[in-house]
Amino acid sequence: MFFVFSPNVGQSQSFLIDLQEVINVGQINSITNKNAPNVILGLTKQMYSYASIKFVFMLKILHQLGEYFIFISKVFRRPEKGKVFRELYVQELWKLGVGSIGIIVIISGFMGMVITIQTASQINSGWIPAYLVGYTTRQSMILEFSPTMLALILSGKIGSNIASELGTMRVSEQIDALEIMGINSANYLVLPKITALMSIMPFLVILSMFIGIFFGYVICETVEIITPSDYITGIQYDFRPFDIVYALIKATIFAFLITSVSSYYGYYASGSALEVGRSSTKAVVYSSIAVLVFNYIITQMLLI
Amino acid sequence: MIEIKGINKSFGDNHVLRDIDVTFESGKANLLIGASGSGKTTLCKCTVGLHSPDSGTISYDGRIFNLMSRTEKKEVRREIGFLFQGSALFDYMTVEENILFPIKMFSNLTKREGLDRVNFCLDRVDLNGANKLMPSELSGGMKKRVGIARAISAKPKYLFCDEPNSGLDPQTSILIDNLIKEITHEYNMTTVVITHDMNSVLEIGEHTSFIHKGVMLWDGTNKEIMDAETTELTDFVYASSFMKELKRMKG
C-alpha cells in the first residue's frame, strides 16, 4: 500500500496520477521532469525518493512478468490446424535458422581465428605446452562462444525481426483480424517461431563450434604461430562429451528466450510505427539480458 | 440478428458507451453513424469480442456472446466476417492466400475447391485475375474489395465493416457501398456498417442507428433520417453545405 500525504488534495491526486503514468509508461524521468509542477516537486520531494522509484519499478517488473506468462500460456496451446502449423514451422525453420547461417559462419570463423591468435600470443613460455592453444580454442568455442555469443548475436538479428514483424501486424490490425476469425493469434503466430528456433538452434551451435575450431586450424596452417599438429593435439586433449551437452542445453533455452521475449514485445506493441521501433529495441535489450542471466544460472546448475 | 442490451464500456475515467440498446436485423445493412469519437468503433469491437463490455449483453441469434466460454466464442467468431478500416490484409500473403486463409483454417474443402471459392469471391468483388498480387501492389479501393472478399470467403452469417469507404473517391465509395448491400441481401447476412459518410446512409442505410457521445440517440431508416427531429442528429446530417442546400430546397 502506498500513501500520499499532502495538505492539498489536488497535489496528492497529481502525484498519484504521476505515479500511475510511471507505472503505465515506464518512464521514471516523468517524475523528475522539469515539466512536473514545481509545487509538487517542492512539497513532496521526499516522496520522490529512491524507495518510491524502486517500488514503482518492482510493480512494473511484476506486471510485465505476469503479462509475459499469460502470453506464454496463450502460445502453448494446441494449434488450430496441424497442417497449417507444420507449414509455418518449416517456413520459420528456413527464415530463422537457415537465414542465419551466413552470419554464423562469418562470426564463428573470425572468432575462432582471433581466439587462436590471442591464446598463442599469450602462451609464449616454454613451460606451457603449445597444444594448449588448440585446447583453449576448443573449450572457448564449445563452452561459451558458440552457445552464448551466438545467442546474443541472434537476439539482435532474430529478436528485432520478430518484434517488428509482430508489432507491425498489431498496429495494422492484422492480429485483431486473426482474433475476430476465432484464431488464437499468439499460438498461430508465435508457436512456430519458438519451436522452429528451439529445434534448429542446437544445429546452428554445432555448426558454429565446427567453423570456429576449423578456422583456428586454418590460422595455424597460414600464420605459423603454432604447428597444426600441436593444434590438432590440443583440440583432442581432455575432451568431455558433457561440454557439448551443456552447450546444447544452453542453446535450446536461449532459443526459447530470444523468440518468446521478442514475440512478447512485438505482440503487445501499440500505437504507431514509432512504438513498433521501440518494441523492437526493447525486444533486443531484454532478450539479451535474459540470455545473460540464464547463462549464469545454467552454468552454475550444470557445471558446479 | 444481433441484439445489444444495456452495454456500458469505460476506459479509465472515460465512459465511452452508456447503456446502449440496439438491434441489428438480419438481411439488412445496419448502419451505425456518429461523429468521430462517439463510440461507434468501440461498440463494434465490444460486439465482436475485441473489447469486453463492463455491463450488458450481446446476443447473436439468441446466443449471449459475452457470457460464453472461450470455445463457444470461437465458434461464433467463425461466423463473423470483419472488414477493417485499413483492410488489415496479411501483408506477407498474396491476395489469393489472404482470401483462402479463413477457408484453409475452418473448412475441409480441398485445395481445388478452396481456390474455386477464392475465384468466386474475387469475381464477386470484381477483381478477377488479382490472385497473385501482394497487398502492397493494390490501391485503397482494391484493398477494401479484397478485404470484403476475405470477409465473405468463409460464408459468414454476420458481417462488420468499419468505415468501408474512408479515404476512397466518391465513385469507389458508391461501388463498395453497393457491393456491401448486394452481398448482404444475397447471403441474408446481418451486416453492420460503421460510417460517418451521409452518402452511404442515403445509399444503403436500410436501418440506421445514431450514436452521440456514447449514447444511442436515434434509430430508423434512411428515409426517416431526413425528417428526424433529434437536434444532435440533424446537426450531424446537415453538417455539409450540400446537405444544408438539400434541406433548404426540400423545404
Coordinates of C-alpha atoms in Angstrom, one line a residue:
Chain A
M1 CA 0.0 0.0 0.0
F2 CA 1.3 3.4 -0.9
F3 CA 0.1 6.5 1.0
V4 CA 0.4 10.0 -0.2
F5 CA 0.1 12.9 2.3
S6 CA -0.3 16.5 1.2
P7 CA -2.1 19.5 2.7
N8 CA -3.7 19.9 -0.7
V9 CA -5.9 17.2 -2.1
G10 CA -5.2 18.3 -5.7
Q11 CA -1.4 17.8 -5.1
S12 CA -1.9 14.3 -3.8
Q13 CA -4.0 13.4 -6.7
S14 CA -1.5 14.9 -9.2
F15 CA 1.2 12.8 -7.6
L16 CA -0.8 9.6 -7.9
I17 CA -1.6 10.4 -11.5
D18 CA 2.1 10.9 -12.0
L19 CA 2.9 7.6 -10.4
Q20 CA 0.2 5.9 -12.5
E21 CA 1.8 7.4 -15.5
V22 CA 5.2 6.0 -14.5
I23 CA 3.6 2.5 -14.0
N24 CA 1.9 2.7 -17.4
V25 CA 4.5 4.3 -19.5
G26 CA 7.5 3.1 -17.5
Q27 CA 9.3 6.4 -17.7
I28 CA 11.0 7.3 -14.4
N29 CA 12.0 10.6 -16.0
S30 CA 8.5 11.8 -15.8
I31 CA 8.6 12.2 -12.1
T32 CA 11.7 14.2 -12.0
N33 CA 10.8 16.0 -15.2
K34 CA 11.2 19.8 -15.3
N35 CA 7.7 20.0 -16.7
A36 CA 6.2 18.5 -13.5
P37 CA 4.5 21.1 -11.4
N38 CA 7.2 22.8 -9.2
V39 CA 4.9 22.9 -6.2
I40 CA 4.6 19.1 -6.2
L41 CA 8.4 18.7 -6.6
G42 CA 8.9 21.1 -3.7
L43 CA 6.3 19.8 -1.3
T44 CA 6.7 16.1 -1.9
K45 CA 10.4 15.9 -2.6
Q46 CA 10.8 13.1 -0.1
M47 CA 8.1 11.1 -1.8
Y48 CA 10.2 11.0 -4.9
S49 CA 12.8 9.1 -3.0
Y50 CA 14.8 6.2 -4.2
A51 CA 12.3 3.8 -2.4
S52 CA 9.4 5.1 -4.3
I53 CA 11.1 4.7 -7.6
K54 CA 12.2 1.2 -6.6
F55 CA 8.6 0.4 -5.6
V56 CA 7.3 1.6 -9.0
F57 CA 10.0 -0.4 -10.8
M58 CA 9.1 -3.5 -8.8
L59 CA 5.4 -3.1 -9.7
K60 CA 6.2 -2.6 -13.4
I61 CA 8.5 -5.6 -13.5
L62 CA 5.9 -7.8 -11.8
H63 CA 3.2 -6.5 -14.1
Q64 CA 5.4 -7.3 -17.2
L65 CA 6.3 -10.8 -15.8
G66 CA 2.7 -11.6 -15.2
E67 CA 1.7 -10.4 -18.7
Y68 CA 4.6 -12.5 -20.2
F69 CA 3.5 -15.7 -18.5
I70 CA -0.1 -15.1 -19.6
F71 CA 1.2 -14.6 -23.1
I72 CA 3.2 -17.8 -23.0
S73 CA 0.2 -19.7 -21.7
K74 CA -1.7 -18.5 -24.8
V75 CA 1.1 -19.5 -27.1
F76 CA 1.5 -23.1 -25.8
R77 CA -1.9 -24.4 -26.8
R78 CA -2.9 -27.0 -29.4
P79 CA -2.6 -25.4 -32.9
E80 CA -5.9 -24.8 -34.8
K81 CA -4.8 -27.0 -37.7
G82 CA -1.8 -29.3 -37.6
K83 CA -1.2 -28.9 -41.4
V84 CA -1.1 -25.1 -41.2
F85 CA 1.2 -25.3 -38.1
R86 CA 3.6 -27.6 -39.9
E87 CA 3.8 -25.3 -43.0
L88 CA 4.5 -22.3 -40.7
Y89 CA 7.1 -24.3 -38.8
V90 CA 9.0 -25.2 -41.9
Q91 CA 8.8 -21.5 -43.1
E92 CA 10.2 -20.3 -39.7
L93 CA 12.9 -23.0 -39.7
W94 CA 14.0 -21.6 -43.1
K95 CA 13.7 -17.9 -42.1
L96 CA 15.1 -18.0 -38.6
G97 CA 17.6 -21.0 -38.9
V98 CA 18.8 -21.3 -42.5
G99 CA 18.6 -17.5 -42.9
S100 CA 21.1 -17.1 -40.0
I101 CA 23.8 -19.5 -41.3
G102 CA 25.7 -16.7 -43.2
I103 CA 26.2 -14.5 -40.2
I104 CA 27.0 -17.5 -38.0
V105 CA 29.8 -18.7 -40.4
I106 CA 31.3 -15.3 -40.7
I107 CA 31.3 -14.5 -36.9
S108 CA 32.3 -18.0 -35.8
G109 CA 35.2 -18.1 -38.3
F110 CA 36.6 -14.8 -37.2
M111 CA 36.2 -15.6 -33.5
G112 CA 37.9 -19.0 -33.9
M113 CA 40.9 -17.2 -35.6
V114 CA 41.1 -14.4 -33.0
I115 CA 40.9 -16.8 -30.1
T116 CA 43.7 -18.9 -31.6
I117 CA 46.0 -15.9 -32.2
Q118 CA 45.3 -14.3 -28.9
T119 CA 46.0 -17.6 -26.9
A120 CA 49.1 -18.3 -28.9
S121 CA 50.4 -14.8 -28.3
Q122 CA 49.8 -15.1 -24.5
I123 CA 51.4 -18.6 -24.3
N124 CA 55.0 -17.9 -25.2
S125 CA 56.6 -19.6 -22.2
G126 CA 58.5 -22.8 -22.9
W127 CA 56.9 -24.3 -19.8
I128 CA 53.4 -24.2 -21.2
P129 CA 52.8 -26.8 -24.0
A130 CA 51.8 -25.3 -27.4
Y131 CA 48.9 -27.7 -27.8
L132 CA 47.0 -25.7 -25.1
V133 CA 46.2 -23.2 -27.9
G134 CA 44.0 -25.8 -29.6
Y135 CA 42.6 -26.8 -26.3
T136 CA 41.7 -23.3 -25.3
T137 CA 40.1 -22.5 -28.7
R138 CA 38.0 -25.7 -28.5
Q139 CA 36.9 -25.0 -24.9
S140 CA 36.1 -21.3 -25.6
M141 CA 34.1 -22.2 -28.7
I142 CA 32.2 -25.1 -27.1
L143 CA 31.5 -23.7 -23.6
E144 CA 30.9 -20.0 -24.2
F145 CA 31.3 -18.6 -27.6
S146 CA 29.1 -20.8 -29.7
P147 CA 26.1 -21.1 -27.4
T148 CA 26.1 -17.7 -25.6
M149 CA 27.7 -15.2 -28.0
L150 CA 25.8 -16.7 -30.9
A151 CA 22.5 -16.3 -28.9
L152 CA 23.4 -12.6 -28.2
I153 CA 24.0 -12.1 -31.9
L154 CA 20.8 -13.9 -32.9
S155 CA 18.8 -11.9 -30.3
G156 CA 19.8 -8.8 -32.3
K157 CA 19.1 -10.3 -35.7
I158 CA 16.1 -12.5 -35.0
G159 CA 14.7 -10.6 -32.0
S160 CA 14.3 -7.3 -33.8
N161 CA 12.9 -9.1 -36.8
I162 CA 10.3 -11.0 -34.8
A163 CA 9.3 -7.9 -32.7
S164 CA 9.0 -5.6 -35.7
E165 CA 7.0 -8.2 -37.7
L166 CA 4.5 -8.8 -34.9
G167 CA 4.4 -5.1 -33.9
T168 CA 3.5 -4.1 -37.5
M169 CA 0.8 -6.8 -37.5
R170 CA -0.5 -5.4 -34.3
V171 CA -0.7 -1.7 -35.3
S172 CA -2.1 -2.6 -38.7
E173 CA -4.9 -4.6 -37.0
Q174 CA -3.8 -7.9 -38.6
I175 CA -3.6 -9.6 -35.2
D176 CA -7.2 -8.3 -34.5
A177 CA -8.3 -9.8 -37.8
L178 CA -6.9 -13.2 -36.7
E179 CA -8.7 -12.9 -33.3
I180 CA -12.0 -12.0 -34.9
M181 CA -11.7 -15.0 -37.1
G182 CA -11.6 -17.1 -33.9
I183 CA -7.9 -17.9 -34.2
N184 CA -5.6 -17.8 -31.2
S185 CA -3.3 -15.3 -32.7
A186 CA -0.5 -15.8 -30.2
N187 CA -0.5 -19.5 -30.8
Y188 CA -0.8 -19.2 -34.6
L189 CA 2.0 -16.5 -34.9
V190 CA 4.4 -17.3 -32.1
L191 CA 4.4 -21.1 -31.5
P192 CA 6.0 -21.9 -34.9
K193 CA 8.7 -19.3 -34.3
I194 CA 9.6 -20.7 -30.8
T195 CA 9.5 -24.4 -31.8
A196 CA 11.5 -23.7 -35.0
L197 CA 14.3 -21.8 -33.4
M198 CA 14.4 -24.2 -30.4
S199 CA 14.8 -27.2 -32.8
I200 CA 17.4 -25.6 -35.2
M201 CA 19.5 -23.7 -32.6
P202 CA 21.5 -26.8 -31.5
F203 CA 22.5 -27.4 -35.1
L204 CA 23.5 -23.8 -35.5
V205 CA 25.6 -24.0 -32.4
I206 CA 27.3 -27.2 -33.6
L207 CA 28.0 -25.6 -36.9
S208 CA 29.4 -22.6 -35.1
M209 CA 31.7 -24.8 -33.0
F210 CA 33.0 -26.6 -36.1
I211 CA 33.6 -23.4 -38.1
G212 CA 35.4 -21.7 -35.2
I213 CA 37.7 -24.6 -34.5
F214 CA 38.3 -25.2 -38.2
F215 CA 39.3 -21.6 -38.8
G216 CA 41.6 -21.8 -35.8
Y217 CA 43.3 -24.6 -37.6
V218 CA 43.5 -22.6 -40.8
I219 CA 45.3 -19.8 -38.9
C220 CA 47.8 -22.4 -37.6
E221 CA 48.4 -23.5 -41.2
T222 CA 48.8 -20.0 -42.6
V223 CA 50.3 -17.8 -39.9
E224 CA 52.6 -20.4 -38.3
I225 CA 52.0 -19.3 -34.7
I226 CA 52.0 -23.0 -33.6
T227 CA 52.2 -26.1 -35.7
P228 CA 49.0 -27.6 -37.0
S229 CA 49.8 -30.9 -35.3
D230 CA 50.0 -29.2 -31.9
Y231 CA 46.7 -27.6 -32.6
I232 CA 45.2 -30.9 -33.5
T233 CA 46.6 -32.5 -30.4
G234 CA 45.1 -29.6 -28.4
I235 CA 41.6 -29.9 -29.7
Q236 CA 41.6 -33.7 -28.9
Y237 CA 43.1 -33.2 -25.4
D238 CA 40.9 -34.0 -22.4
F239 CA 37.6 -33.9 -24.3
R240 CA 34.5 -34.2 -22.2
P241 CA 31.3 -35.0 -24.2
F242 CA 29.2 -33.4 -21.5
D243 CA 30.5 -30.0 -22.5
I244 CA 28.7 -30.4 -25.8
V245 CA 25.5 -31.5 -24.0
Y246 CA 25.8 -28.4 -21.7
A247 CA 26.2 -26.2 -24.7
L248 CA 23.2 -27.6 -26.5
I249 CA 21.0 -27.3 -23.4
K250 CA 22.0 -23.7 -23.1
A251 CA 21.4 -23.1 -26.8
T252 CA 17.9 -24.6 -26.7
I253 CA 17.0 -22.5 -23.6
F254 CA 18.4 -19.4 -25.2
A255 CA 16.4 -20.0 -28.4
F256 CA 13.2 -20.1 -26.3
L257 CA 14.1 -16.9 -24.5
I258 CA 15.0 -15.0 -27.7
T259 CA 11.8 -15.9 -29.5
S260 CA 9.4 -15.7 -26.6
V261 CA 10.7 -12.4 -25.2
S262 CA 10.9 -10.8 -28.7
S263 CA 7.4 -12.1 -29.6
Y264 CA 6.0 -10.7 -26.3
Y265 CA 7.3 -7.2 -27.0
G266 CA 6.1 -7.3 -30.6
Y267 CA 2.7 -8.8 -29.8
Y268 CA 1.9 -6.1 -27.2
A269 CA 3.2 -3.2 -29.3
S270 CA 0.5 -0.5 -29.5
G271 CA 0.0 2.8 -31.2
S272 CA 2.1 3.9 -34.1
A273 CA 5.2 2.9 -36.2
L274 CA 7.3 4.7 -33.5
E275 CA 6.0 2.2 -31.0
V276 CA 7.0 -0.7 -33.3
G277 CA 10.5 0.7 -33.3
R278 CA 10.6 0.9 -29.5
S279 CA 9.2 -2.6 -29.0
S280 CA 11.9 -3.9 -31.4
T281 CA 14.6 -2.2 -29.3
K282 CA 13.1 -3.5 -26.1
A283 CA 13.0 -7.0 -27.6
V284 CA 16.7 -7.0 -28.3
V285 CA 17.7 -5.5 -25.0
Y286 CA 15.5 -7.7 -22.8
S287 CA 16.2 -10.9 -24.7
S288 CA 19.9 -10.2 -24.5
I289 CA 19.6 -9.6 -20.7
A290 CA 17.6 -12.8 -20.3
V291 CA 20.2 -14.8 -22.2
L292 CA 23.0 -13.4 -19.9
V293 CA 21.1 -14.1 -16.7
F294 CA 20.1 -17.6 -17.8
N295 CA 23.7 -18.3 -19.0
Y296 CA 24.8 -17.7 -15.4
I297 CA 22.0 -19.8 -13.9
I298 CA 22.5 -22.7 -16.2
T299 CA 26.3 -22.6 -15.8
Q300 CA 26.0 -22.7 -12.0
M301 CA 23.5 -25.5 -12.2
L302 CA 25.3 -27.7 -14.7
L303 CA 29.0 -27.1 -14.2
I304 CA 29.3 -26.7 -10.4
Chain B
M1 CA -29.9 -10.8 -35.7
I2 CA -27.6 -9.2 -33.2
E3 CA -29.2 -7.8 -30.1
I4 CA -27.3 -5.4 -27.8
K5 CA -28.8 -4.6 -24.4
G6 CA -27.5 -2.2 -21.8
I7 CA -23.9 -2.1 -22.9
N8 CA -21.6 0.1 -20.9
K9 CA -17.8 0.5 -21.5
S10 CA -15.3 2.7 -19.9
F11 CA -11.5 3.2 -20.4
G12 CA -10.4 4.5 -17.0
D13 CA -12.5 7.6 -16.3
N14 CA -13.6 7.9 -19.9
H15 CA -17.1 6.4 -20.1
V16 CA -17.3 5.6 -23.8
L17 CA -20.6 3.7 -24.1
R18 CA -23.6 4.4 -21.9
D19 CA -26.5 1.9 -21.7
I20 CA -26.5 1.1 -25.4
D21 CA -29.6 -0.8 -26.7
V22 CA -29.7 -1.6 -30.4
T23 CA -30.8 -4.5 -32.6
F24 CA -29.1 -5.2 -35.9
E25 CA -31.5 -7.0 -38.2
S26 CA -30.6 -9.9 -40.4
G27 CA -30.8 -9.5 -44.2
K28 CA -30.2 -5.8 -43.8
A29 CA -27.3 -3.3 -44.0
N30 CA -27.4 -1.8 -40.5
L31 CA -25.6 1.5 -40.4
L32 CA -24.0 2.8 -37.2
I33 CA -23.4 6.5 -37.6
G34 CA -22.0 9.2 -35.4
A35 CA -19.2 11.8 -35.2
S36 CA -15.6 10.8 -34.7
G37 CA -15.0 9.7 -31.0
S38 CA -18.7 9.0 -30.4
G39 CA -18.1 5.3 -29.6
K40 CA -19.0 3.6 -32.9
T41 CA -15.8 1.5 -33.2
T42 CA -15.8 0.7 -29.5
L43 CA -19.3 -0.6 -29.8
C44 CA -18.4 -2.7 -32.8
K45 CA -15.2 -4.0 -31.0
C46 CA -17.3 -4.9 -28.0
T47 CA -19.8 -6.7 -30.3
V48 CA -17.2 -8.9 -31.9
G49 CA -15.4 -9.5 -28.6
L50 CA -12.2 -7.5 -29.1
H51 CA -13.2 -5.4 -26.0
S52 CA -15.1 -6.8 -23.0
P53 CA -18.1 -4.6 -22.1
D54 CA -18.4 -3.5 -18.4
S55 CA -22.1 -4.5 -18.3
G56 CA -24.9 -5.5 -20.6
T57 CA -25.4 -8.4 -23.1
I58 CA -24.7 -9.0 -26.7
S59 CA -26.5 -11.9 -28.3
Y60 CA -26.1 -13.5 -31.8
D61 CA -29.4 -15.1 -32.8
G62 CA -30.3 -15.6 -29.1
R63 CA -26.8 -16.8 -28.1
I64 CA -25.4 -14.5 -25.4
F65 CA -21.9 -13.9 -26.7
N66 CA -20.3 -12.1 -23.7
L67 CA -21.3 -14.9 -21.3
M68 CA -19.9 -17.7 -23.5
S69 CA -16.8 -19.8 -22.8
R70 CA -13.8 -19.2 -24.9
T71 CA -14.5 -22.3 -27.1
E72 CA -18.1 -21.2 -27.7
K73 CA -17.0 -17.7 -28.5
K74 CA -14.6 -19.2 -31.1
E75 CA -17.5 -20.9 -32.8
V76 CA -19.5 -17.7 -33.0
R77 CA -16.4 -15.8 -34.3
R78 CA -16.1 -18.2 -37.2
E79 CA -19.5 -17.0 -38.3
I80 CA -18.2 -13.4 -38.4
G81 CA -16.6 -11.5 -41.3
F82 CA -14.9 -8.2 -40.5
L83 CA -13.7 -5.5 -42.9
F84 CA -11.3 -3.3 -41.1
Q85 CA -10.9 0.4 -41.8
G86 CA -7.3 -0.2 -43.1
S87 CA -8.4 -3.5 -44.6
A88 CA -5.9 -5.4 -42.3
L89 CA -4.8 -7.7 -45.1
F90 CA -2.0 -10.1 -44.2
D91 CA 0.8 -8.3 -46.0
Y92 CA 3.1 -11.3 -46.3
M93 CA 0.4 -13.2 -48.2
T94 CA -0.9 -12.7 -51.8
V95 CA -4.5 -11.7 -52.5
E96 CA -5.3 -15.4 -53.1
E97 CA -3.7 -16.5 -49.9
N98 CA -5.5 -13.8 -47.9
I99 CA -8.9 -14.9 -49.2
L100 CA -8.0 -18.6 -48.9
F101 CA -6.9 -18.2 -45.3
P102 CA -10.3 -18.5 -43.5
I103 CA -11.2 -21.4 -45.8
K104 CA -8.0 -23.2 -45.1
M105 CA -8.3 -22.7 -41.3
F106 CA -12.0 -23.6 -40.8
S107 CA -13.3 -25.7 -43.7
N108 CA -12.5 -29.1 -45.0
L109 CA -12.5 -28.1 -48.6
T110 CA -9.8 -29.5 -50.9
K111 CA -7.2 -27.1 -52.3
R112 CA -9.0 -27.1 -55.7
E113 CA -12.4 -26.3 -54.1
G114 CA -10.8 -23.6 -51.9
L115 CA -9.3 -22.0 -55.0
D116 CA -12.6 -22.1 -56.8
R117 CA -14.2 -20.3 -53.8
V118 CA -11.4 -17.7 -53.9
N119 CA -12.0 -17.1 -57.6
F120 CA -15.7 -16.9 -56.9
C121 CA -15.2 -14.3 -54.2
L122 CA -12.7 -12.3 -56.4
D123 CA -15.3 -12.4 -59.2
R124 CA -17.9 -11.1 -56.8
V125 CA -15.9 -8.1 -55.8
D126 CA -14.9 -7.5 -59.5
L127 CA -11.2 -8.3 -59.0
N128 CA -10.7 -11.2 -61.4
G129 CA -7.0 -12.0 -62.0
A130 CA -5.7 -10.2 -59.0
N131 CA -4.8 -13.6 -57.3
K132 CA -1.1 -13.3 -57.3
L133 CA -0.8 -9.6 -56.3
M134 CA 0.6 -8.6 -53.0
P135 CA -1.4 -6.2 -50.8
S136 CA 1.3 -3.5 -51.3
E137 CA 0.5 -3.6 -55.0
L138 CA -3.1 -2.7 -54.5
S139 CA -4.9 0.6 -54.4
G140 CA -7.0 1.6 -51.4
G141 CA -10.3 0.6 -53.2
M142 CA -8.8 -2.7 -54.3
K143 CA -7.7 -3.4 -50.7
K144 CA -11.2 -2.8 -49.4
R145 CA -12.6 -5.2 -52.0
V146 CA -10.1 -7.9 -51.2
G147 CA -11.0 -7.3 -47.5
I148 CA -14.7 -7.9 -48.4
A149 CA -13.7 -11.0 -50.4
R150 CA -11.8 -12.3 -47.4
A151 CA -14.6 -11.5 -45.0
I152 CA -17.2 -13.4 -47.1
S153 CA -15.0 -16.3 -48.2
A154 CA -16.0 -18.5 -45.3
K155 CA -19.7 -17.7 -45.8
P156 CA -20.2 -15.7 -42.6
K157 CA -23.6 -15.0 -41.0
Y158 CA -22.6 -11.7 -39.7
L159 CA -20.5 -9.0 -41.5
F160 CA -19.0 -6.0 -39.8
C161 CA -17.5 -3.2 -41.9
D162 CA -15.5 -0.4 -40.1
E163 CA -15.7 2.7 -42.3
P164 CA -15.5 0.8 -45.5
N165 CA -15.3 3.9 -47.7
S166 CA -12.9 6.1 -45.7
G167 CA -10.2 7.5 -47.9
L168 CA -11.9 6.4 -51.2
D169 CA -13.1 8.6 -54.0
P170 CA -16.9 9.1 -54.3
Q171 CA -17.3 6.6 -57.2
T172 CA -15.3 3.8 -55.5
S173 CA -17.3 4.6 -52.3
I174 CA -20.6 4.0 -54.0
L175 CA -19.2 0.8 -55.6
I176 CA -18.2 -0.5 -52.2
D177 CA -21.5 0.5 -50.6
N178 CA -23.5 -1.2 -53.3
L179 CA -21.3 -4.3 -53.0
I180 CA -22.0 -4.5 -49.3
K181 CA -25.7 -4.1 -49.8
E182 CA -25.8 -6.7 -52.6
I183 CA -23.9 -9.4 -50.7
T184 CA -26.0 -8.7 -47.5
H185 CA -29.2 -9.5 -49.4
E186 CA -27.6 -12.3 -51.4
Y187 CA -26.4 -14.2 -48.4
N188 CA -29.1 -12.9 -45.9
M189 CA -26.3 -11.7 -43.6
T190 CA -26.6 -9.4 -40.6
T191 CA -24.4 -6.6 -41.8
V192 CA -23.2 -3.8 -39.5
V193 CA -21.5 -0.8 -41.2
I194 CA -19.8 1.9 -39.2
T195 CA -19.6 5.1 -41.1
H196 CA -19.9 8.9 -40.9
D197 CA -20.5 9.3 -44.6
M198 CA -24.0 10.6 -45.3
N199 CA -23.8 9.3 -48.9
S200 CA -23.6 5.8 -47.5
V201 CA -26.5 6.4 -45.2
L202 CA -28.7 7.5 -48.1
E203 CA -27.5 4.7 -50.4
I204 CA -27.6 1.7 -48.2
G205 CA -28.9 2.6 -44.7
E206 CA -31.9 0.4 -44.5
H207 CA -31.6 0.5 -40.8
T208 CA -29.6 3.3 -39.3
S209 CA -28.6 4.0 -35.7
F210 CA -27.1 7.3 -34.5
I211 CA -24.7 7.3 -31.6
H212 CA -23.7 10.5 -29.9
K213 CA -21.1 10.8 -27.1
G214 CA -21.6 7.1 -26.2
V215 CA -25.4 7.3 -26.1
M216 CA -27.7 5.8 -28.7
L217 CA -30.0 8.7 -29.7
W218 CA -31.9 7.6 -32.7
D219 CA -32.9 4.5 -34.7
G220 CA -34.7 4.4 -38.1
T221 CA -34.3 4.1 -41.8
N222 CA -32.5 6.3 -44.4
K223 CA -35.9 7.6 -45.5
E224 CA -36.8 8.7 -42.0
I225 CA -33.4 10.3 -41.2
M226 CA -34.1 13.4 -43.2
D227 CA -37.1 14.2 -41.2
A228 CA -35.7 13.3 -37.8
E229 CA -36.0 16.0 -35.1
T230 CA -33.3 15.0 -32.7
T231 CA -31.1 18.1 -32.6
E232 CA -27.7 16.2 -32.4
L233 CA -28.8 14.1 -35.4
T234 CA -29.9 17.0 -37.6
D235 CA -26.6 18.8 -36.7
F236 CA -24.8 15.7 -37.9
V237 CA -26.9 15.1 -41.0
Y238 CA -26.9 18.6 -42.2
A239 CA -23.3 19.5 -41.4
S240 CA -22.1 19.8 -45.0
S241 CA -23.1 22.6 -47.4
F242 CA -24.5 20.1 -49.8
M243 CA -26.9 18.7 -47.2
K244 CA -27.8 22.2 -46.0
E245 CA -28.7 23.1 -49.6
L246 CA -30.7 19.9 -49.9
K247 CA -32.6 20.8 -46.7
R248 CA -33.3 24.3 -48.0
M249 CA -34.6 23.0 -51.3
K250 CA -36.7 20.4 -49.5
G251 CA -38.3 23.0 -47.6

